[in-house]
Tab-separated table of N, CA, C and O and ligand atoms in Angstrom:
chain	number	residue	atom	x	y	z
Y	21	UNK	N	-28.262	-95.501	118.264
Y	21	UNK	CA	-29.179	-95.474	119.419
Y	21	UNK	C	-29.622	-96.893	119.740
Y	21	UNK	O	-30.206	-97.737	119.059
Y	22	UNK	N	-29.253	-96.894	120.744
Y	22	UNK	CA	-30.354	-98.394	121.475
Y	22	UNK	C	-31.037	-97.869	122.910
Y	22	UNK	O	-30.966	-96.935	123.708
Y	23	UNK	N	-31.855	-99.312	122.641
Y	23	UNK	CA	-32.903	-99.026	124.342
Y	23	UNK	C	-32.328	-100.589	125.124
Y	23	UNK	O	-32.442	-101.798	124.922
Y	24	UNK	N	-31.660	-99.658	126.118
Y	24	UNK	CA	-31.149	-101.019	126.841
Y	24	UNK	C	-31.957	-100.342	128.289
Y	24	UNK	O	-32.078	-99.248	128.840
Y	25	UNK	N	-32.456	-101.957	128.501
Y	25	UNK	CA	-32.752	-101.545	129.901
Y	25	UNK	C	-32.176	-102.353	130.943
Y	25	UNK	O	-31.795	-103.523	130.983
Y	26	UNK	N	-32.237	-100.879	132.247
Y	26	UNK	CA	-31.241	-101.272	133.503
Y	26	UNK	C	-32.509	-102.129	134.882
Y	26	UNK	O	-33.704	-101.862	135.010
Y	27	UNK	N	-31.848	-102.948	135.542
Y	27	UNK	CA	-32.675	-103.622	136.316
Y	27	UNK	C	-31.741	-103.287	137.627
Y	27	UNK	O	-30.866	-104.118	137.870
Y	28	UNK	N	-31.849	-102.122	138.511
Y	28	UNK	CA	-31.562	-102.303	139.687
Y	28	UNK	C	-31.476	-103.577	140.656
Y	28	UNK	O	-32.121	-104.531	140.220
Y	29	UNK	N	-30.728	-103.836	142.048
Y	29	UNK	CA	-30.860	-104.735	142.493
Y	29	UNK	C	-32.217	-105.021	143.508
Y	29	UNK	O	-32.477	-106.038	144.152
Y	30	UNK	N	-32.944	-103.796	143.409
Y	30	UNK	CA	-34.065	-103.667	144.588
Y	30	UNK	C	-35.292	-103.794	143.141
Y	30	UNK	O	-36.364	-103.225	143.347
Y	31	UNK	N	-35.120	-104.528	141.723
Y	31	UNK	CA	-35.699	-104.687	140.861
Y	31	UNK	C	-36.203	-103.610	139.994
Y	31	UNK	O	-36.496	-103.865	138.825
Y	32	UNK	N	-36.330	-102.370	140.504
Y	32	UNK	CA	-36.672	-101.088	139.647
Y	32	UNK	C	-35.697	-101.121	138.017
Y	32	UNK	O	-34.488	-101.131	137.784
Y	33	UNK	N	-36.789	-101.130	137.229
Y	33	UNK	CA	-36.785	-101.204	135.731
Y	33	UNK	C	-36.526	-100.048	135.088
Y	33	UNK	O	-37.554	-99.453	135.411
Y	34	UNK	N	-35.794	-99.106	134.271
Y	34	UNK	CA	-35.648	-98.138	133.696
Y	34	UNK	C	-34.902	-98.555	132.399
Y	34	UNK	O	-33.997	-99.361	132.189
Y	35	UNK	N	-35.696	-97.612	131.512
Y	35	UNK	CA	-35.388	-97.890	129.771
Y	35	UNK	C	-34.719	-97.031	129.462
Y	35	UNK	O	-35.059	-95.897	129.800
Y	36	UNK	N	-33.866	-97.169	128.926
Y	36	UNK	CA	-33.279	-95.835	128.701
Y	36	UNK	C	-32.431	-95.937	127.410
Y	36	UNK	O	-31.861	-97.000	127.161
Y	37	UNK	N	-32.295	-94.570	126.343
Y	37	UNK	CA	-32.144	-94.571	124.771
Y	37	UNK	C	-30.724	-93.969	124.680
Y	37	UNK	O	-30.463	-92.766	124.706
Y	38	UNK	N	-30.135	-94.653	124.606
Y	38	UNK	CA	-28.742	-94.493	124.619
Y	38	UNK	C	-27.962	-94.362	123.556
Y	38	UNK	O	-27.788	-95.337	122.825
Y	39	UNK	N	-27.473	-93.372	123.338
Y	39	UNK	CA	-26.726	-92.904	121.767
Y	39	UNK	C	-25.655	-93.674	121.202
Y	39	UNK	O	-24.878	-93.963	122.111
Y	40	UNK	N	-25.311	-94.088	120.207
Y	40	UNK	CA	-24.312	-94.492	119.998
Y	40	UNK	C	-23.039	-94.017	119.830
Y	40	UNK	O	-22.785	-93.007	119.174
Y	41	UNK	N	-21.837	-95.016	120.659
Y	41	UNK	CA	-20.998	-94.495	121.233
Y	41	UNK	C	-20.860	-93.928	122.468
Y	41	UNK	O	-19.828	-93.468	122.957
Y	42	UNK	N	-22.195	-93.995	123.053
Y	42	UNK	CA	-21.815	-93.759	124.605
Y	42	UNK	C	-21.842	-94.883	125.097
Y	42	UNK	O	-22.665	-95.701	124.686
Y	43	UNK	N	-20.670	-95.290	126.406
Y	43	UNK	CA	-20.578	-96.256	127.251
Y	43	UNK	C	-22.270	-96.272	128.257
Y	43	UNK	O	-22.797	-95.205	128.574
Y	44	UNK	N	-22.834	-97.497	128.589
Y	44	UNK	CA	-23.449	-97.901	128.869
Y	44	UNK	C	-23.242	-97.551	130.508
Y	44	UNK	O	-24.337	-97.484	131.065
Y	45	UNK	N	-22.245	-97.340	131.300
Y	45	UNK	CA	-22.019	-96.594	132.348
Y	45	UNK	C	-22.551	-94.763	132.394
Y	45	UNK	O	-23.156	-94.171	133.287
Y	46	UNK	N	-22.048	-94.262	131.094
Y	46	UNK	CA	-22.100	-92.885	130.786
Y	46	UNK	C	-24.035	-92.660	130.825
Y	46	UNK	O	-24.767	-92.280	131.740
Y	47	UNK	N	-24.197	-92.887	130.076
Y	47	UNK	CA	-25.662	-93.462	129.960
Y	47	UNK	C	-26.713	-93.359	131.104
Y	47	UNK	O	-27.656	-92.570	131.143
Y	48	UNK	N	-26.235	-94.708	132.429
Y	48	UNK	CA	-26.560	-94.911	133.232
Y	48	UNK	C	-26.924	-93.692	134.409
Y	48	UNK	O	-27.976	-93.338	134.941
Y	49	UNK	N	-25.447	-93.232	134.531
Y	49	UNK	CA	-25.388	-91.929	135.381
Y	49	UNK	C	-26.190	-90.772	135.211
Y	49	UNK	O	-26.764	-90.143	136.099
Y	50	UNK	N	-26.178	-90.520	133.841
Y	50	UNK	CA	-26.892	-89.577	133.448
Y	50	UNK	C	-27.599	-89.843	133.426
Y	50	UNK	O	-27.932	-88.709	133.084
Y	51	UNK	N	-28.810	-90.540	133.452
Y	51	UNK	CA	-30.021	-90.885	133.940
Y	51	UNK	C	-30.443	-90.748	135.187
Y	51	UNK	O	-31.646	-90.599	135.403
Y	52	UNK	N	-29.347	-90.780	136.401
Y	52	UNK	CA	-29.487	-91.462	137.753
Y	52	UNK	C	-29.758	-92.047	138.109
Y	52	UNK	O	-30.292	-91.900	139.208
Y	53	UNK	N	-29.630	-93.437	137.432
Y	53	UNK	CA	-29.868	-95.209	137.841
Y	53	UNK	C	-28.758	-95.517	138.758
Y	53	UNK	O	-27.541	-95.567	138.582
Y	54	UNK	N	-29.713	-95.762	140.067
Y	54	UNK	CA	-28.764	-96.207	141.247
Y	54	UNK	C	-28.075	-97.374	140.993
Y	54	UNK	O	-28.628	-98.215	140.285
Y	55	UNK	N	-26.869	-97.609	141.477
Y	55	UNK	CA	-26.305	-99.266	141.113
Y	55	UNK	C	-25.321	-99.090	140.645
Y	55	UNK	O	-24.527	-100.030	140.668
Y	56	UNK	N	-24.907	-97.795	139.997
Y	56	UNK	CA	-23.806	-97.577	138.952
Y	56	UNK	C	-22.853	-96.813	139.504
Y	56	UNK	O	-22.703	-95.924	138.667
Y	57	UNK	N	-22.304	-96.656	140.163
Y	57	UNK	CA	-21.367	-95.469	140.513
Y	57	UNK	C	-20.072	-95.112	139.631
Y	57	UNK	O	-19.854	-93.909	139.780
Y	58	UNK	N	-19.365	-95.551	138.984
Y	58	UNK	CA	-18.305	-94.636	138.033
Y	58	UNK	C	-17.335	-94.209	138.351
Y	58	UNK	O	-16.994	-93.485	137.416
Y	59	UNK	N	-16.594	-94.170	139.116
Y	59	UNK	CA	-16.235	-93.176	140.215
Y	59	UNK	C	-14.608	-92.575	139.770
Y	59	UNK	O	-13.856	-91.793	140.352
Y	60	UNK	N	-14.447	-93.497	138.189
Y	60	UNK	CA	-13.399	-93.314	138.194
Y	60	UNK	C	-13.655	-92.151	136.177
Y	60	UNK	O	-12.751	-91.604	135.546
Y	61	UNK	N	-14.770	-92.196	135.907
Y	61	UNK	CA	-15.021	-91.112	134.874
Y	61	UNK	C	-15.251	-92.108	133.629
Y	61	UNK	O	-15.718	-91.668	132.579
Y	62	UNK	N	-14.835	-93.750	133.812
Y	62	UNK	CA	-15.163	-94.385	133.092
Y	62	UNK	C	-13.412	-94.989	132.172
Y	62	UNK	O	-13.479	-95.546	131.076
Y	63	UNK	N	-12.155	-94.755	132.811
Y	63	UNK	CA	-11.419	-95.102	131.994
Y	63	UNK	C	-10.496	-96.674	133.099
Y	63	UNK	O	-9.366	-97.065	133.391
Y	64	UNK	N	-11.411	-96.904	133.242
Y	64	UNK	CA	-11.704	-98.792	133.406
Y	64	UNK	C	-10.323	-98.849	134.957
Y	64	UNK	O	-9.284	-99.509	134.985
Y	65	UNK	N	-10.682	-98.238	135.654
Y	65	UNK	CA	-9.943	-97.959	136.981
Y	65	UNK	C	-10.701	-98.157	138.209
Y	65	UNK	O	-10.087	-98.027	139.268
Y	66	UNK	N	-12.209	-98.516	138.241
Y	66	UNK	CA	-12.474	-97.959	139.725
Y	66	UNK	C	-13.279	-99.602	140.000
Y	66	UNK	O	-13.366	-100.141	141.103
Y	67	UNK	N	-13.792	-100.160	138.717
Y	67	UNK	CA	-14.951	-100.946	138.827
Y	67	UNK	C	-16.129	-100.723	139.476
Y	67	UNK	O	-17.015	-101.537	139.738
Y	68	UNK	N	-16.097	-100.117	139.601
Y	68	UNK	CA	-17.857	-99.364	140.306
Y	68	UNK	C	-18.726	-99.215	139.656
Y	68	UNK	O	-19.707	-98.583	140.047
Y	69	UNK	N	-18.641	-99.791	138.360
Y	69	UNK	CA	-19.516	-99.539	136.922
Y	69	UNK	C	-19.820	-101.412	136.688
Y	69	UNK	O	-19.915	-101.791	135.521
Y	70	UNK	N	-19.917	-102.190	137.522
Y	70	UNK	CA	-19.861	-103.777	137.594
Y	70	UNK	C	-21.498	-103.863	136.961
Y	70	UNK	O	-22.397	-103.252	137.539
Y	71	UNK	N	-21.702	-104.479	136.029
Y	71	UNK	CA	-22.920	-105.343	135.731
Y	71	UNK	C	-23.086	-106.394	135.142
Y	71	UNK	O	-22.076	-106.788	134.560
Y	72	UNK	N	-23.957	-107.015	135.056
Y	72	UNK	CA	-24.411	-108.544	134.488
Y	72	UNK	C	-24.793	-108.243	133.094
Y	72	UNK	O	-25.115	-107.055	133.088
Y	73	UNK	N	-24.892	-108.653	132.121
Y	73	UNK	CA	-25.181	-108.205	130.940
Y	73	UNK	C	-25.788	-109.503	130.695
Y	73	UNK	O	-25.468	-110.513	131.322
Y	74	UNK	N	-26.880	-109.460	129.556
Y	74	UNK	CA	-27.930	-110.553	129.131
Y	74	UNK	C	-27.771	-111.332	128.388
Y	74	UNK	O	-26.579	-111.572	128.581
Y	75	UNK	N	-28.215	-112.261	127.269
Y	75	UNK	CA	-27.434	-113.209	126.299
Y	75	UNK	C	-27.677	-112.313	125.601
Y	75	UNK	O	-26.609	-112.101	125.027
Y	76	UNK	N	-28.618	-111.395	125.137
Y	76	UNK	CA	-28.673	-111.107	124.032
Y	76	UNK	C	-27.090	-110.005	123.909
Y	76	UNK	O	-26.368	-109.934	122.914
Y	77	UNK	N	-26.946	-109.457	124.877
Y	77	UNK	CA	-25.980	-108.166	124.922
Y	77	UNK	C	-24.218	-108.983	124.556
Y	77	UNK	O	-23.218	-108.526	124.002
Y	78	UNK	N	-24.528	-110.389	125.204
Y	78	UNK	CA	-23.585	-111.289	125.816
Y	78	UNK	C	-22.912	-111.676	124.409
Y	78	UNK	O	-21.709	-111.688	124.148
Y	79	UNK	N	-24.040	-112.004	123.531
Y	79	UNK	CA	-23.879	-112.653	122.211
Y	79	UNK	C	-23.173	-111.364	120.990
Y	79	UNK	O	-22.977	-111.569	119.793
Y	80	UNK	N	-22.956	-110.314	121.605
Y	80	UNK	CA	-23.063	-109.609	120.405
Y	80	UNK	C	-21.611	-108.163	120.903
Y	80	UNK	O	-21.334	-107.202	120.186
Y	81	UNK	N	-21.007	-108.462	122.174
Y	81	UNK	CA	-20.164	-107.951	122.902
Y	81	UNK	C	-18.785	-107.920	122.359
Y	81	UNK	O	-18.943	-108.910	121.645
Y	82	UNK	N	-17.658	-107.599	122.146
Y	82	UNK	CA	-16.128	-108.077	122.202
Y	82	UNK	C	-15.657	-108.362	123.408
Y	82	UNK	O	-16.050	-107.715	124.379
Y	83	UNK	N	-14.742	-109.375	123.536
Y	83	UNK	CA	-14.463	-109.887	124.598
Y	83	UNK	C	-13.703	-108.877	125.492
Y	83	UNK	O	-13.251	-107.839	125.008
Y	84	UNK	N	-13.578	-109.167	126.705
Y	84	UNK	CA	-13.096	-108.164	127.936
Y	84	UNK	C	-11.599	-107.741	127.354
Y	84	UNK	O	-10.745	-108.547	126.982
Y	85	UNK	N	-11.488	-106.460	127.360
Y	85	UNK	CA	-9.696	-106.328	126.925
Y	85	UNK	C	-9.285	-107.018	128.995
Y	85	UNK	O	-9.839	-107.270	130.065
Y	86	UNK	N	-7.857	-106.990	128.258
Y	86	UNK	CA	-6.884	-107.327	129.199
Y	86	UNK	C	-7.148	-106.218	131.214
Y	86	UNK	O	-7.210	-106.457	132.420
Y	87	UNK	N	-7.186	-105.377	130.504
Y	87	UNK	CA	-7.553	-104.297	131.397
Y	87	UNK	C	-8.883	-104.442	132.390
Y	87	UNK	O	-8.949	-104.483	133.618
Y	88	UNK	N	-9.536	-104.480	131.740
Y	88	UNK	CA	-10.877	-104.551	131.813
Y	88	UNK	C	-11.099	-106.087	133.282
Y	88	UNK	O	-11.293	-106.013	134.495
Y	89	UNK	N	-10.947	-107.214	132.389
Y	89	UNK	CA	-10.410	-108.109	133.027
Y	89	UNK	C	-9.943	-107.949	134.544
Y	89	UNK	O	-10.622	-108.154	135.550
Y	90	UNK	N	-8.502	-107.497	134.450
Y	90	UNK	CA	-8.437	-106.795	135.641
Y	90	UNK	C	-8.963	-106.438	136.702
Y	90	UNK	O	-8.793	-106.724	137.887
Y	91	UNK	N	-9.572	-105.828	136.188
Y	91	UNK	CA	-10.487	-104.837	137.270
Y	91	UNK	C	-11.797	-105.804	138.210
Y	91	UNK	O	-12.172	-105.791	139.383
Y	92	UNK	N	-12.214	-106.624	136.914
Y	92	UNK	CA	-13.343	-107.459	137.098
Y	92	UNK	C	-13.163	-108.373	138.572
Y	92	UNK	O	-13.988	-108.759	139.401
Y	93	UNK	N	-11.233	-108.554	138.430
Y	93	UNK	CA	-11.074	-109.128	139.581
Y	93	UNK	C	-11.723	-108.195	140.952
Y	93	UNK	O	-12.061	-108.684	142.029
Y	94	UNK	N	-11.749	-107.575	140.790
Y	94	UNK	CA	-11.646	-106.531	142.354
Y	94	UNK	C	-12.949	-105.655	141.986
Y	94	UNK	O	-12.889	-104.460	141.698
Y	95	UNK	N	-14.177	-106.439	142.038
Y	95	UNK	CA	-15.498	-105.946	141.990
Y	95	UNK	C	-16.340	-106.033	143.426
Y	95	UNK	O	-16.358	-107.164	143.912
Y	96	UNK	N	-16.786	-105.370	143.904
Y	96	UNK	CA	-17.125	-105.817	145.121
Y	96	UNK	C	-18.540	-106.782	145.503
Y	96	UNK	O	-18.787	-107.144	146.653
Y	97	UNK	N	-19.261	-107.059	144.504
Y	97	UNK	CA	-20.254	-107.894	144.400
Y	97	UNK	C	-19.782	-109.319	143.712
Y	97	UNK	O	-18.910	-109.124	142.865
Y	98	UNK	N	-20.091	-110.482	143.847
Y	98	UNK	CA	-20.258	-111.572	143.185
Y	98	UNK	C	-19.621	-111.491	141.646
Y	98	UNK	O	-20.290	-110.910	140.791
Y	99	UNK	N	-18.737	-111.887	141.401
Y	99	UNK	CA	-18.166	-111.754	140.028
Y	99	UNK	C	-18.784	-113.022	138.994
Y	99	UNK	O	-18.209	-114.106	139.093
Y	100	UNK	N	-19.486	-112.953	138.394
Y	100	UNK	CA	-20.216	-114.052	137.510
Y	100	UNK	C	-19.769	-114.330	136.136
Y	100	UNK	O	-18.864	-113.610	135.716
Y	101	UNK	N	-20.305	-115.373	135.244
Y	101	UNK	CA	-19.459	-115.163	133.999
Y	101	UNK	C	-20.287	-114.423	132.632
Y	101	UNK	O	-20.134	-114.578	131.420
Y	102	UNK	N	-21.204	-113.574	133.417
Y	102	UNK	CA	-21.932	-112.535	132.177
Y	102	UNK	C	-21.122	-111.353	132.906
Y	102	UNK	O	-21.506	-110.278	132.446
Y	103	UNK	N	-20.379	-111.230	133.643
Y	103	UNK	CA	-19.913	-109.592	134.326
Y	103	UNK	C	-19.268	-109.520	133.704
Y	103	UNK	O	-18.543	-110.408	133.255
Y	104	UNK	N	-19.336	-107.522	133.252
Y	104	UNK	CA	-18.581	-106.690	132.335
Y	104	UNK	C	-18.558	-105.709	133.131
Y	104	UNK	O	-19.299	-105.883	134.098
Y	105	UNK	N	-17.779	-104.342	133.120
Y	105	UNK	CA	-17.677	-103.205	133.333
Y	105	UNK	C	-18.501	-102.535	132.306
Y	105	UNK	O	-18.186	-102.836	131.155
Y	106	UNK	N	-19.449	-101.727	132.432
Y	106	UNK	CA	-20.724	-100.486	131.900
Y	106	UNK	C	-19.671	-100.000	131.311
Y	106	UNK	O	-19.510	-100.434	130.170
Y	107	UNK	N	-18.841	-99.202	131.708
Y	107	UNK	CA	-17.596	-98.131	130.803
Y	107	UNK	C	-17.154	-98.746	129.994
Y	107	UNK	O	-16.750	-98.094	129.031
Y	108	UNK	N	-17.036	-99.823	129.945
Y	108	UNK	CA	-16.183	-100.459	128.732
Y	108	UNK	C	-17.087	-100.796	127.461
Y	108	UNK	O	-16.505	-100.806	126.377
Y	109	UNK	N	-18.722	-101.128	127.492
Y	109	UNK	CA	-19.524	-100.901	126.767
Y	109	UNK	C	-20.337	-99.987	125.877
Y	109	UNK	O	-21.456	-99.540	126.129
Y	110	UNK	N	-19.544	-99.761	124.709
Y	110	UNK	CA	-20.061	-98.673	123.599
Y	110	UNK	C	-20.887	-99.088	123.308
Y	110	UNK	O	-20.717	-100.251	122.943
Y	111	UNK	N	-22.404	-98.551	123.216
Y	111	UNK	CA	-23.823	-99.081	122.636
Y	111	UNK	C	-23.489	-98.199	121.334
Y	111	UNK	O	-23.070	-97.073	121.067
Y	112	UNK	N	-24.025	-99.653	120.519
Y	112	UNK	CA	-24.349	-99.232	118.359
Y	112	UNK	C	-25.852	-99.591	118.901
Y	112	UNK	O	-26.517	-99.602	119.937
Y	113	UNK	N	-25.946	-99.903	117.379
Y	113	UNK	CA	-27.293	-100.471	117.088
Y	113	UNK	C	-27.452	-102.008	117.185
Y	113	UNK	O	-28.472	-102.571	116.787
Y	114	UNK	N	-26.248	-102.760	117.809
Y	114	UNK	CA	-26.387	-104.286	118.282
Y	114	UNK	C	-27.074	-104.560	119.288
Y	114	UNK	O	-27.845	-105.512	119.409
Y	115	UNK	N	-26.713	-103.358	120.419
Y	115	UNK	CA	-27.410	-103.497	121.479
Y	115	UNK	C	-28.779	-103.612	121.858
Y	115	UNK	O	-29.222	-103.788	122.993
Y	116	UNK	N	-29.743	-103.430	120.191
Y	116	UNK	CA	-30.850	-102.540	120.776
Y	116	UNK	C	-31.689	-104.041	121.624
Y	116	UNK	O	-31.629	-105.241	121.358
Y	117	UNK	N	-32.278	-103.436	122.481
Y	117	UNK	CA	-33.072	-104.123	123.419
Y	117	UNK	C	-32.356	-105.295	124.660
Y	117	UNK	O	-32.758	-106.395	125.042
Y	118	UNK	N	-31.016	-104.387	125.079
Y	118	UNK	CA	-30.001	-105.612	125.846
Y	118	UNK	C	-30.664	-105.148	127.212
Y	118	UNK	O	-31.475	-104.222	127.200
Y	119	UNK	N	-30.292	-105.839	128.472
Y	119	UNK	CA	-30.740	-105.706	129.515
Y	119	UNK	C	-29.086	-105.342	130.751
Y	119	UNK	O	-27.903	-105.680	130.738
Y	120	UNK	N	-29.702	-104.758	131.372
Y	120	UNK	CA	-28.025	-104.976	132.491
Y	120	UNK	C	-28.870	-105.260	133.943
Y	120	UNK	O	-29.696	-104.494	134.439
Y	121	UNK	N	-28.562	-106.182	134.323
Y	121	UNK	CA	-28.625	-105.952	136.261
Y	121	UNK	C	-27.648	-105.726	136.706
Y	121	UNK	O	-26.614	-106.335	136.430
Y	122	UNK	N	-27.750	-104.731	137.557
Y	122	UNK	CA	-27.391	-104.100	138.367
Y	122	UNK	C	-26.743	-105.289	140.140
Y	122	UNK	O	-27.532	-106.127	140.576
Y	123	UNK	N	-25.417	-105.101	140.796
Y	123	UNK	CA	-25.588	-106.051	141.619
Y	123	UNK	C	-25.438	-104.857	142.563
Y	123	UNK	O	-25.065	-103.687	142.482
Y	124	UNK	N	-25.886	-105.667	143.463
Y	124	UNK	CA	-26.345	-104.965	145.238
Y	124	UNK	C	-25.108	-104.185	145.601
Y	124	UNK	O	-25.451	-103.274	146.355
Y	125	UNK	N	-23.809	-104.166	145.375
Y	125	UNK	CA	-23.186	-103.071	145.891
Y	125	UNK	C	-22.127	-103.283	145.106
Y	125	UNK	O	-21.751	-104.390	144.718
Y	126	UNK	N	-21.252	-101.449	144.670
Y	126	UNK	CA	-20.208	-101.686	143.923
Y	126	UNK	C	-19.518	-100.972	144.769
Y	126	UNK	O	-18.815	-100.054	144.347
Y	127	UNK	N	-19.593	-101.253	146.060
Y	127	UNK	CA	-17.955	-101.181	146.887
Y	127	UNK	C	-17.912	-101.339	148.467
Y	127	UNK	O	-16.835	-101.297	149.062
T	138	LIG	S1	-16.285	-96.359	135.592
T	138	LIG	FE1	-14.452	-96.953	136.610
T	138	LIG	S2	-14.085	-98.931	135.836
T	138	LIG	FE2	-15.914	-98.340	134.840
């Protein structure tokens, strides 16, 4: 379990306790934190799951597979060098207290 919290782009804050082993996209949705859309169920195809991730999350991550990568190209917001795909992020107990923003549109 960790508490990562999501920062929409209109700034709305939500905490949310996320089990381990669920993707940080999976998570999201099920909550109904706007910002996240998924659209592809989470198997790293749609990028609609685009977020910024924090140092702390940043520091403690595996690097982007090949795939993943990919996708990152063809995000529809600002591609930065903390952006990850949510689906591709399994929360343990490293995560606890990481942050994600959310960017203004994923398509
Ligand atoms: S949910 Fe489709 S790439 Fe993450």
């Amino acid at each position: 379990m960790a508490h990562i919290t999501y920062i929409e782009a209109n700034g709305t804050r939500t905490q949310v306790d996320v089990p381990d082993g669920w993707s940080l996209m999976q998570a999201a949705t099920t909550h109904g934190i706007e910002g996240i859309l998924g659209e592809c169920g989470g198997s790293c195809a749609c990028a609609t799951c685009h977020c910024y991730v924090d140092d702390l999350l940043a520091s403690v991550l595996p690097a982007p597979s090949a795939t993943e990568l990919d996708m990152l190209a063809n995000v529809a917001a600002e591609r930065r060098p903390n952006s990850r795909l949510a689906c591709q992020l399994k929360a343990g107990a490293a995560f606890e207290g990481g942050t994600l923003t959310l960017p203004e549109t994923q398509e």
